[in-house]
PDB file of C-alpha atoms in Angstrom:
ATOM      1  CA  UNK A   1      73.076  60.425  20.565  1.00 52.00           C
ATOM      2  CA  UNK A   2      73.784  56.677  20.215  1.00 54.00           C
ATOM      3  CA  UNK A   3      75.537  54.976  23.092  1.00 53.00           C
ATOM      4  CA  UNK A   4      78.224  52.353  22.334  1.00 53.00           C
ATOM      5  CA  UNK A   5      79.342  49.658  24.714  1.00 52.00           C
ATOM      6  CA  UNK A   6      82.798  48.132  24.701  1.00 56.00           C
ATOM      7  CA  UNK A   7      81.455  44.623  25.353  1.00 56.00           C
ATOM      8  CA  UNK A   8      80.405  42.742  22.223  1.00 57.00           C
ATOM      9  CA  UNK A   9      80.485  38.959  21.799  1.00 55.00           C
ATOM     10  CA  UNK A  10      80.114  39.309  18.046  1.00 54.00           C
ATOM     11  CA  UNK A  11      83.480  40.166  16.619  1.00 58.00           C
ATOM     12  CA  UNK A  12      83.976  41.723  13.235  1.00 60.00           C
ATOM     13  CA  UNK A  13      84.096  39.162  10.490  1.00 56.00           C
ATOM     14  CA  UNK A  14      87.518  38.999   8.879  1.00 57.00           C
ATOM     15  CA  UNK A  15      87.822  39.970   5.252  1.00 53.00           C
ATOM     16  CA  UNK A  16      88.804  36.448   4.187  1.00 49.00           C
ATOM     17  CA  UNK A  17      85.451  35.153   5.456  1.00 52.00           C
ATOM     18  CA  UNK A  18      83.319  37.778   3.695  1.00 57.00           C
ATOM     19  CA  UNK A  19      84.974  37.862   0.322  1.00 59.00           C
ATOM     20  CA  UNK A  20      83.596  35.060  -1.897  1.00 63.00           C
ATOM     21  CA  UNK A  21      86.179  32.853  -3.562  1.00 64.00           C
ATOM     22  CA  UNK A  22      86.141  29.642  -5.576  1.00 69.00           C
ATOM     23  CA  UNK A  23      88.255  27.979  -2.900  1.00 70.00           C
ATOM     24  CA  UNK A  24      85.788  29.007  -0.227  1.00 69.00           C
ATOM     25  CA  UNK A  25      82.919  27.617  -2.271  1.00 75.00           C
ATOM     26  CA  UNK A  26      84.677  24.268  -2.693  1.00 79.00           C
ATOM     27  CA  UNK A  27      85.529  24.095   1.014  1.00 75.00           C
ATOM     28  CA  UNK A  28      81.932  25.004   1.947  1.00 76.00           C
ATOM     29  CA  UNK A  29      80.494  22.238  -0.236  1.00 81.00           C
ATOM     30  CA  UNK A  30      82.971  19.727   1.168  1.00 83.00           C
ATOM     31  CA  UNK A  31      82.087  20.804   4.708  1.00 81.00           C
ATOM     32  CA  UNK A  32      78.379  20.348   4.104  1.00 83.00           C
ATOM     33  CA  UNK A  33      78.932  16.868   2.680  1.00 85.00           C
ATOM     34  CA  UNK A  34      81.246  15.965   5.556  1.00 83.00           C
ATOM     35  CA  UNK A  35      78.749  17.228   8.138  1.00 82.00           C
ATOM     36  CA  UNK A  36      75.948  15.296   6.437  1.00 85.00           C
ATOM     37  CA  UNK A  37      78.026  12.106   6.487  1.00 86.00           C
ATOM     38  CA  UNK A  38      78.884  12.466  10.180  1.00 84.00           C
ATOM     39  CA  UNK A  39      75.307  13.419  11.042  1.00 83.00           C
ATOM     40  CA  UNK A  40      73.920  10.285   9.352  1.00 84.00           C
ATOM     41  CA  UNK A  41      76.570   8.155  11.069  1.00 82.00           C
ATOM     42  CA  UNK A  42      75.675   9.573  14.481  1.00 79.00           C
ATOM     43  CA  UNK A  43      71.957   9.246  13.756  1.00 79.00           C
ATOM     44  CA  UNK A  44      72.420   5.574  12.876  1.00 79.00           C
ATOM     45  CA  UNK A  45      74.330   5.033  16.110  1.00 75.00           C
ATOM     46  CA  UNK A  46      71.649   6.857  18.095  1.00 73.00           C
ATOM     47  CA  UNK A  47      68.825   4.772  16.610  1.00 73.00           C
ATOM     48  CA  UNK A  48      70.694   1.462  16.870  1.00 72.00           C
ATOM     49  CA  UNK A  49      70.454  -0.352  20.186  1.00 70.00           C
ATOM     50  CA  UNK A  50      73.808  -1.027  21.794  1.00 72.00           C
ATOM     51  CA  UNK A  51      74.315  -4.262  23.716  1.00 76.00           C
ATOM     52  CA  UNK A  52      76.724  -4.068  26.653  1.00 77.00           C
ATOM     53  CA  UNK A  53      77.952  -7.194  28.416  1.00 80.00           C
ATOM     54  CA  UNK A  54      79.370  -7.642  31.885  1.00 84.00           C
ATOM     55  CA  UNK A  55      80.489 -10.476  34.158  1.00 85.00           C
ATOM     56  CA  UNK A  56      79.706 -10.994  37.814  1.00 83.00           C
ATOM     57  CA  UNK A  57      79.463 -13.781  40.396  1.00 88.00           C
ATOM     58  CA  UNK A  58      75.877 -14.505  41.398  1.00 81.00           C
ATOM     59  CA  UNK A  59      72.855 -16.690  40.749  1.00 81.00           C
ATOM     60  CA  UNK A  60      70.776 -14.444  38.441  1.00 80.00           C
ATOM     61  CA  UNK A  61      67.512 -16.413  38.459  1.00 81.00           C
ATOM     62  CA  UNK A  62      66.775 -16.748  42.162  1.00 78.00           C
ATOM     63  CA  UNK A  63      63.068 -17.335  41.498  1.00 79.00           C
ATOM     64  CA  UNK A  64      63.677 -20.567  39.592  1.00 79.00           C
ATOM     65  CA  UNK A  65      63.635 -22.684  42.725  1.00 81.00           C
ATOM     66  CA  UNK A  66      67.147 -23.957  42.018  1.00 87.00           C
ATOM     67  CA  UNK A  67      66.027 -25.515  38.717  1.00 92.00           C
ATOM     68  CA  UNK A  68      67.199 -25.184  35.112  1.00 94.00           C
ATOM     69  CA  UNK A  69      64.908 -26.030  32.208  1.00 95.00           C
ATOM     70  CA  UNK A  70      66.467 -28.289  29.571  1.00 96.00           C
ATOM     71  CA  UNK A  71      65.359 -28.917  25.994  1.00 96.00           C
ATOM     72  CA  UNK A  72      66.761 -32.017  24.268  1.00 97.00           C
ATOM     73  CA  UNK A  73      66.147 -33.208  20.714  1.00 97.00           C
ATOM     74  CA  UNK A  74      68.170 -36.210  19.561  1.00 97.00           C
ATOM     75  CA  UNK A  75      67.804 -38.880  16.860  1.00 97.00           C
ATOM     76  CA  UNK A  76      69.039 -42.469  17.145  1.00 97.00           C
ATOM     77  CA  UNK A  77      68.388 -43.920  13.667  1.00 96.00           C
ATOM     78  CA  UNK A  78      69.269 -47.515  14.646  1.00 95.00           C
ATOM     79  CA  UNK A  79      67.555 -47.920  18.021  1.00 95.00           C
ATOM     80  CA  UNK A  80      63.853 -48.763  18.535  1.00 95.00           C
ATOM     81  CA  UNK A  81      61.735 -46.267  20.474  1.00 95.00           C
ATOM     82  CA  UNK A  82      60.725 -48.849  23.080  1.00 94.00           C
ATOM     83  CA  UNK A  83      64.394 -49.142  24.044  1.00 95.00           C
ATOM     84  CA  UNK A  84      65.157 -45.415  24.283  1.00 95.00           C
ATOM     85  CA  UNK A  85      64.916 -43.719  27.662  1.00 95.00           C
ATOM     86  CA  UNK A  86      66.172 -40.692  29.564  1.00 96.00           C
ATOM     87  CA  UNK A  87      67.803 -41.013  32.977  1.00 96.00           C
ATOM     88  CA  UNK A  88      68.660 -38.087  35.307  1.00 96.00           C
ATOM     89  CA  UNK A  89      71.123 -38.077  38.224  1.00 96.00           C
ATOM     90  CA  UNK A  90      72.737 -35.360  40.340  1.00 95.00           C
ATOM     91  CA  UNK A  91      74.669 -34.742  43.558  1.00 93.00           C
ATOM     92  CA  UNK A  92      71.488 -33.923  45.494  1.00 93.00           C
ATOM     93  CA  UNK A  93      70.547 -37.597  45.362  1.00 92.00           C
ATOM     94  CA  UNK A  94      68.188 -37.461  42.399  1.00 93.00           C
ATOM     95  CA  UNK A  95      68.182 -40.707  40.430  1.00 94.00           C
ATOM     96  CA  UNK A  96      65.400 -40.974  37.902  1.00 94.00           C
ATOM     97  CA  UNK A  97      65.334 -43.781  35.349  1.00 93.00           C
ATOM     98  CA  UNK A  98      63.088 -43.534  32.297  1.00 91.00           C
ATOM     99  CA  UNK A  99      61.936 -39.917  32.599  1.00 90.00           C
ATOM    100  CA  UNK A 100      58.728 -39.547  30.575  1.00 87.00           C
ATOM    101  CA  UNK A 101      57.196 -36.171  31.550  1.00 90.00           C
ATOM    102  CA  UNK A 102      56.994 -33.670  28.665  1.00 91.00           C
ATOM    103  CA  UNK A 103      58.795 -36.062  26.357  1.00 93.00           C
ATOM    104  CA  UNK A 104      57.961 -37.629  23.015  1.00 95.00           C
ATOM    105  CA  UNK A 105      59.358 -40.484  20.956  1.00 95.00           C
ATOM    106  CA  UNK A 106      58.957 -40.373  17.186  1.00 96.00           C
ATOM    107  CA  UNK A 107      59.719 -43.542  15.167  1.00 96.00           C
ATOM    108  CA  UNK A 108      62.244 -43.173  12.354  1.00 95.00           C
ATOM    109  CA  UNK A 109      63.127 -45.365   9.361  1.00 92.00           C
ATOM    110  CA  UNK A 110      59.887 -47.415   9.527  1.00 93.00           C
ATOM    111  CA  UNK A 111      60.280 -47.979  13.240  1.00 91.00           C
ATOM    112  CA  UNK A 112      63.931 -48.975  13.150  1.00 95.00           C
ATOM    113  CA  UNK A 113      65.130 -45.720  14.715  1.00 96.00           C
ATOM    114  CA  UNK A 114      63.798 -43.134  17.141  1.00 97.00           C
ATOM    115  CA  UNK A 115      63.778 -39.415  17.669  1.00 97.00           C
ATOM    116  CA  UNK A 116      63.563 -38.327  21.299  1.00 97.00           C
ATOM    117  CA  UNK A 117      62.269 -34.854  22.177  1.00 96.00           C
ATOM    118  CA  UNK A 118      61.974 -33.829  25.788  1.00 95.00           C
ATOM    119  CA  UNK A 119      61.704 -30.850  28.121  1.00 95.00           C
ATOM    120  CA  UNK A 120      62.735 -31.435  31.716  1.00 96.00           C
ATOM    121  CA  UNK A 121      64.439 -29.648  34.585  1.00 95.00           C
ATOM    122  CA  UNK A 122      67.687 -30.273  36.411  1.00 96.00           C
ATOM    123  CA  UNK A 123      68.937 -29.020  39.763  1.00 95.00           C
ATOM    124  CA  UNK A 124      71.618 -26.346  39.916  1.00 93.00           C
ATOM    125  CA  UNK A 125      74.216 -28.826  41.123  1.00 94.00           C
ATOM    126  CA  UNK A 126      76.673 -31.030  39.224  1.00 95.00           C
ATOM    127  CA  UNK A 127      75.056 -34.103  37.716  1.00 96.00           C
ATOM    128  CA  UNK A 128      74.215 -35.822  34.461  1.00 97.00           C
ATOM    129  CA  UNK A 129      71.390 -36.947  32.254  1.00 97.00           C
ATOM    130  CA  UNK A 130      71.812 -39.646  29.670  1.00 96.00           C
ATOM    131  CA  UNK A 131      69.976 -41.337  26.843  1.00 96.00           C
ATOM    132  CA  UNK A 132      70.227 -45.096  27.201  1.00 94.00           C
ATOM    133  CA  UNK A 133      68.374 -48.408  27.223  1.00 94.00           C
ATOM    134  CA  UNK A 134      68.494 -48.671  31.029  1.00 91.00           C
ATOM    135  CA  UNK A 135      64.717 -48.202  31.380  1.00 91.00           C
ATOM    136  CA  UNK A 136      63.850 -50.882  28.807  1.00 90.00           C
ATOM    137  CA  UNK A 137      62.175 -54.041  30.139  1.00 88.00           C
ATOM    138  CA  UNK A 138      64.637 -56.213  28.231  1.00 88.00           C
ATOM    139  CA  UNK A 139      68.153 -55.085  27.418  1.00 88.00           C
ATOM    140  CA  UNK A 140      69.297 -55.529  23.807  1.00 89.00           C
ATOM    141  CA  UNK A 141      72.491 -57.434  23.121  1.00 86.00           C
ATOM    142  CA  UNK A 142      74.053 -54.865  20.802  1.00 88.00           C
ATOM    143  CA  UNK A 143      72.366 -51.456  21.114  1.00 93.00           C
ATOM    144  CA  UNK A 144      73.433 -49.010  18.415  1.00 94.00           C
ATOM    145  CA  UNK A 145      74.066 -45.620  20.019  1.00 95.00           C
ATOM    146  CA  UNK A 146      75.006 -43.711  16.876  1.00 96.00           C
ATOM    147  CA  UNK A 147      73.079 -40.451  16.937  1.00 97.00           C
ATOM    148  CA  UNK A 148      72.549 -36.873  15.783  1.00 97.00           C
ATOM    149  CA  UNK A 149      71.898 -34.102  18.306  1.00 97.00           C
ATOM    150  CA  UNK A 150      69.514 -31.531  16.861  1.00 97.00           C
ATOM    151  CA  UNK A 151      69.212 -29.366  19.949  1.00 96.00           C
ATOM    152  CA  UNK A 152      70.417 -29.160  23.505  1.00 96.00           C
ATOM    153  CA  UNK A 153      69.658 -25.872  25.251  1.00 95.00           C
ATOM    154  CA  UNK A 154      69.167 -24.626  28.791  1.00 95.00           C
ATOM    155  CA  UNK A 155      66.794 -21.957  30.081  1.00 92.00           C
ATOM    156  CA  UNK A 156      64.929 -19.456  27.922  1.00 89.00           C
ATOM    157  CA  UNK A 157      65.559 -19.268  24.196  1.00 85.00           C
ATOM    158  CA  UNK A 158      67.259 -16.002  23.251  1.00 81.00           C
ATOM    159  CA  UNK A 159      66.555 -14.936  19.684  1.00 73.00           C
ATOM    160  CA  UNK A 160      68.690 -11.805  19.590  1.00 70.00           C
ATOM    161  CA  UNK A 161      70.745 -11.070  16.485  1.00 69.00           C
ATOM    162  CA  UNK A 162      73.482  -9.125  18.259  1.00 71.00           C
ATOM    163  CA  UNK A 163      74.163 -11.835  20.823  1.00 75.00           C
ATOM    164  CA  UNK A 164      76.209 -14.692  19.422  1.00 76.00           C
ATOM    165  CA  UNK A 165      76.787 -17.247  22.141  1.00 78.00           C
ATOM    166  CA  UNK A 166      77.040 -20.987  22.560  1.00 88.00           C
ATOM    167  CA  UNK A 167      73.417 -21.482  23.571  1.00 91.00           C
ATOM    168  CA  UNK A 168      73.099 -24.628  21.431  1.00 92.00           C
ATOM    169  CA  UNK A 169      76.722 -25.699  21.171  1.00 93.00           C
ATOM    170  CA  UNK A 170      75.845 -29.342  20.482  1.00 95.00           C
ATOM    171  CA  UNK A 171      73.222 -28.557  17.847  1.00 93.00           C
ATOM    172  CA  UNK A 172      74.114 -30.488  14.686  1.00 93.00           C
ATOM    173  CA  UNK A 173      76.552 -32.878  16.376  1.00 95.00           C
ATOM    174  CA  UNK A 174      76.715 -35.944  14.091  1.00 96.00           C
ATOM    175  CA  UNK A 175      77.954 -39.270  15.482  1.00 96.00           C
ATOM    176  CA  UNK A 176      76.464 -41.573  12.826  1.00 95.00           C
ATOM    177  CA  UNK A 177      79.891 -42.884  11.794  1.00 94.00           C
ATOM    178  CA  UNK A 178      80.942 -43.736  15.354  1.00 94.00           C
ATOM    179  CA  UNK A 179      81.324 -47.229  16.762  1.00 93.00           C
ATOM    180  CA  UNK A 180      77.718 -48.441  17.320  1.00 92.00           C
ATOM    181  CA  UNK A 181      78.677 -50.066  20.643  1.00 92.00           C
ATOM    182  CA  UNK A 182      80.529 -47.017  21.995  1.00 94.00           C
ATOM    183  CA  UNK A 183      79.376 -44.772  24.789  1.00 95.00           C
ATOM    184  CA  UNK A 184      79.559 -41.006  24.322  1.00 96.00           C
ATOM    185  CA  UNK A 185      80.482 -38.577  27.074  1.00 97.00           C
ATOM    186  CA  UNK A 186      79.664 -34.905  26.625  1.00 97.00           C
ATOM    187  CA  UNK A 187      81.231 -32.800  29.384  1.00 97.00           C
ATOM    188  CA  UNK A 188      79.322 -29.518  29.683  1.00 97.00           C
ATOM    189  CA  UNK A 189      80.325 -26.346  31.506  1.00 96.00           C
ATOM    190  CA  UNK A 190      77.129 -24.295  31.860  1.00 95.00           C
ATOM    191  CA  UNK A 191      77.383 -20.494  32.134  1.00 94.00           C
ATOM    192  CA  UNK A 192      74.312 -18.550  33.386  1.00 93.00           C
ATOM    193  CA  UNK A 193      73.343 -15.775  30.981  1.00 92.00           C
ATOM    194  CA  UNK A 194      70.963 -12.841  31.519  1.00 91.00           C
ATOM    195  CA  UNK A 195      69.541 -10.663  28.757  1.00 90.00           C
ATOM    196  CA  UNK A 196      67.915  -7.377  29.782  1.00 87.00           C
ATOM    197  CA  UNK A 197      66.039  -5.367  27.149  1.00 85.00           C
ATOM    198  CA  UNK A 198      65.417  -1.610  27.107  1.00 81.00           C
ATOM    199  CA  UNK A 199      62.231  -1.973  29.149  1.00 82.00           C
ATOM    200  CA  UNK A 200      64.139  -3.715  31.951  1.00 82.00           C
ATOM    201  CA  UNK A 201      62.628  -7.160  31.299  1.00 87.00           C
ATOM    202  CA  UNK A 202      65.096  -9.959  31.929  1.00 88.00           C
ATOM    203  CA  UNK A 203      65.350 -13.379  30.299  1.00 89.00           C
ATOM    204  CA  UNK A 204      67.474 -16.143  31.747  1.00 91.00           C
ATOM    205  CA  UNK A 205      69.350 -18.550  29.543  1.00 92.00           C
ATOM    206  CA  UNK A 206      72.533 -20.604  29.721  1.00 95.00           C
ATOM    207  CA  UNK A 207      75.478 -20.911  27.409  1.00 94.00           C
ATOM    208  CA  UNK A 208      77.772 -23.895  27.621  1.00 96.00           C
ATOM    209  CA  UNK A 209      81.074 -25.233  26.430  1.00 94.00           C
ATOM    210  CA  UNK A 210      81.479 -28.886  25.583  1.00 96.00           C
ATOM    211  CA  UNK A 211      84.175 -31.548  25.425  1.00 95.00           C
ATOM    212  CA  UNK A 212      83.415 -35.088  24.347  1.00 94.00           C
ATOM    213  CA  UNK A 213      84.923 -38.524  24.238  1.00 94.00           C
ATOM    214  CA  UNK A 214      83.863 -41.846  22.757  1.00 95.00           C
ATOM    215  CA  UNK A 215      84.743 -45.194  24.299  1.00 94.00           C
ATOM    216  CA  UNK A 216      83.693 -48.826  24.706  1.00 92.00           C
ATOM    217  CA  UNK A 217      83.487 -49.576  28.441  1.00 86.00           C
ATOM    218  CA  UNK A 218      84.148 -52.963  30.052  1.00 86.00           C
ATOM    219  CA  UNK A 219      83.885 -54.342  33.562  1.00 81.00           C
ATOM    220  CA  UNK A 220      84.837 -57.664  35.155  1.00 77.00           C
ATOM    221  CA  UNK A 221      81.495 -59.059  33.935  1.00 79.00           C
ATOM    222  CA  UNK A 222      82.007 -57.990  30.328  1.00 80.00           C
ATOM    223  CA  UNK A 223      81.056 -55.070  28.114  1.00 83.00           C
ATOM    224  CA  UNK A 224      78.990 -52.306  29.738  1.00 88.00           C
ATOM    225  CA  UNK A 225      75.772 -51.219  28.023  1.00 91.00           C
ATOM    226  CA  UNK A 226      76.590 -48.034  26.057  1.00 94.00           C
ATOM    227  CA  UNK A 227      74.828 -44.731  26.655  1.00 95.00           C
ATOM    228  CA  UNK A 228      74.953 -41.080  25.620  1.00 97.00           C
ATOM    229  CA  UNK A 229      76.002 -39.119  28.688  1.00 97.00           C
ATOM    230  CA  UNK A 230      75.643 -35.391  29.273  1.00 98.00           C
ATOM    231  CA  UNK A 231      77.658 -34.543  32.395  1.00 97.00           C
ATOM    232  CA  UNK A 232      77.252 -30.957  33.494  1.00 97.00           C
ATOM    233  CA  UNK A 233      78.620 -28.491  36.003  1.00 95.00           C
ATOM    234  CA  UNK A 234      77.691 -24.830  36.543  1.00 93.00           C
ATOM    235  CA  UNK A 235      80.046 -21.893  36.338  1.00 93.00           C
ATOM    236  CA  UNK A 236      79.818 -19.323  39.182  1.00 91.00           C
ATOM    237  CA  UNK A 237      80.317 -16.547  36.620  1.00 92.00           C
ATOM    238  CA  UNK A 238      77.195 -14.958  35.115  1.00 93.00           C
ATOM    239  CA  UNK A 239      77.220 -13.163  31.758  1.00 92.00           C
ATOM    240  CA  UNK A 240      74.776 -10.274  31.453  1.00 91.00           C
ATOM    241  CA  UNK A 241      73.770  -8.542  28.210  1.00 89.00           C
ATOM    242  CA  UNK A 242      72.011  -5.190  28.548  1.00 88.00           C
ATOM    243  CA  UNK A 243      70.307  -3.221  25.781  1.00 83.00           C
ATOM    244  CA  UNK A 244      71.203   0.462  25.860  1.00 79.00           C
ATOM    245  CA  UNK A 245      70.480   3.416  23.639  1.00 76.00           C
ATOM    246  CA  UNK A 246      72.588   6.572  23.440  1.00 74.00           C
ATOM    247  CA  UNK A 247      71.046   9.440  25.486  1.00 76.00           C
ATOM    248  CA  UNK A 248      69.468  12.291  23.510  1.00 77.00           C
ATOM    249  CA  UNK A 249      71.642  14.940  25.166  1.00 79.00           C
ATOM    250  CA  UNK A 250      74.792  13.106  24.077  1.00 79.00           C
ATOM    251  CA  UNK A 251      73.495  12.880  20.515  1.00 77.00           C
ATOM    252  CA  UNK A 252      72.734  16.633  20.432  1.00 84.00           C
ATOM    253  CA  UNK A 253      76.134  17.459  21.963  1.00 84.00           C
ATOM    254  CA  UNK A 254      77.904  15.348  19.372  1.00 82.00           C
ATOM    255  CA  UNK A 255      76.001  16.962  16.484  1.00 82.00           C
ATOM    256  CA  UNK A 256      76.844  20.442  17.780  1.00 85.00           C
ATOM    257  CA  UNK A 257      80.486  19.441  18.107  1.00 85.00           C
ATOM    258  CA  UNK A 258      80.509  18.075  14.564  1.00 82.00           C
ATOM    259  CA  UNK A 259      78.977  21.210  13.045  1.00 81.00           C
ATOM    260  CA  UNK A 260      81.035  23.666  15.092  1.00 80.00           C
ATOM    261  CA  UNK A 261      84.284  21.774  14.721  1.00 82.00           C
ATOM    262  CA  UNK A 262      83.888  21.282  10.990  1.00 81.00           C
ATOM    263  CA  UNK A 263      83.156  24.940  10.304  1.00 76.00           C
ATOM    264  CA  UNK A 264      86.028  26.036  12.573  1.00 80.00           C
ATOM    265  CA  UNK A 265      88.551  23.824  10.785  1.00 81.00           C
ATOM    266  CA  UNK A 266      87.123  24.839   7.411  1.00 77.00           C
ATOM    267  CA  UNK A 267      87.426  28.522   8.393  1.00 76.00           C
ATOM    268  CA  UNK A 268      91.058  28.097   9.404  1.00 80.00           C
ATOM    269  CA  UNK A 269      91.816  26.232   6.180  1.00 79.00           C
ATOM    270  CA  UNK A 270      90.057  28.812   4.029  1.00 73.00           C
ATOM    271  CA  UNK A 271      91.790  31.659   5.881  1.00 76.00           C
ATOM    272  CA  UNK A 272      95.198  30.082   5.296  1.00 81.00           C
ATOM    273  CA  UNK A 273      94.473  29.593   1.611  1.00 77.00           C
ATOM    274  CA  UNK A 274      93.123  33.142   1.255  1.00 72.00           C
ATOM    275  CA  UNK A 275      96.115  34.667   3.062  1.00 77.00           C
ATOM    276  CA  UNK A 276      98.552  32.678   0.960  1.00 78.00           C
ATOM    277  CA  UNK A 277      96.707  33.686  -2.200  1.00 75.00           C
ATOM    278  CA  UNK A 278      96.791  37.382  -1.262  1.00 72.00           C
ATOM    279  CA  UNK A 279     100.482  37.186  -0.436  1.00 76.00           C
ATOM    280  CA  UNK A 280     101.185  35.499  -3.758  1.00 75.00           C
ATOM    281  CA  UNK A 281      99.296  38.206  -5.614  1.00 72.00           C
ATOM    282  CA  UNK A 282     101.338  40.900  -3.851  1.00 73.00           C
ATOM    283  CA  UNK A 283     104.551  39.117  -4.780  1.00 74.00           C
ATOM    284  CA  UNK A 284     103.491  38.903  -8.402  1.00 70.00           C
ATOM    285  CA  UNK A 285     102.554  42.617  -8.456  1.00 70.00           C
ATOM    286  CA  UNK A 286     105.917  43.478  -6.908  1.00 67.00           C
ATOM    287  CA  UNK A 287     107.734  41.581  -9.645  1.00 63.00           C
ATOM    288  CA  UNK A 288     105.761  43.402 -12.329  1.00 59.00           C
ATOM    289  CA  UNK A 289     106.796  46.795 -10.946  1.00 55.00           C
TER     290      UNK A 289
END
């Protein structure tokens, strides 16, 4: 004799879910398309790397020895290369005139102008570096400081598509129409930036904001020799970008929720339509009798 138990997690399927209808077919097709759309959307989000940013107060690159690498590329189309030099000063007492290490001067316009490219380091304290004629053996009477800045960047180069920051804020700055005898002051606020990829490897770069002014300076002895000044200060705030990918368990949970939720809502909708249809048929039969 068969034995029956009162406990059963599988309930009887209601009639409206077993009887095929055109409405049910349409709802089923729409559900499948909707589930497919949400599944592809979630799959794209799961595959795509998410970049999360945060702010904190700290010196991220403690192994740098208190130094920041700088890359400068600037053209002065109306100043001879033998007159162009780079000077570096800071609040730690550094005063270097005519820095030449890791630098290159390329003549422009048949030797009339010069393109200066240099890589150097600065201390992590307020200071300045400037392009001028101060290191020349003989100072010109009217040096032309009109220029174009091709690149000014600090730290490692970050080539990440999802990170749009001011890592080369002065790139493309054109001062060719300025007063040739004017000095240029670029006031930089440098913000340490850390980028950490999925493997945990970190790269250290620096974003910066810039304000600038142009002026002709005079003293009691006459006009002061113009220069292109880059005065910098460091922000105590560090920006950190971290690559993250959605965990697999969260992806699976979301897919299950999509499938279960869609079919539940579709079942309720189909049940309502079926019940209304049956009631309408009964009303119509009642009218006929």
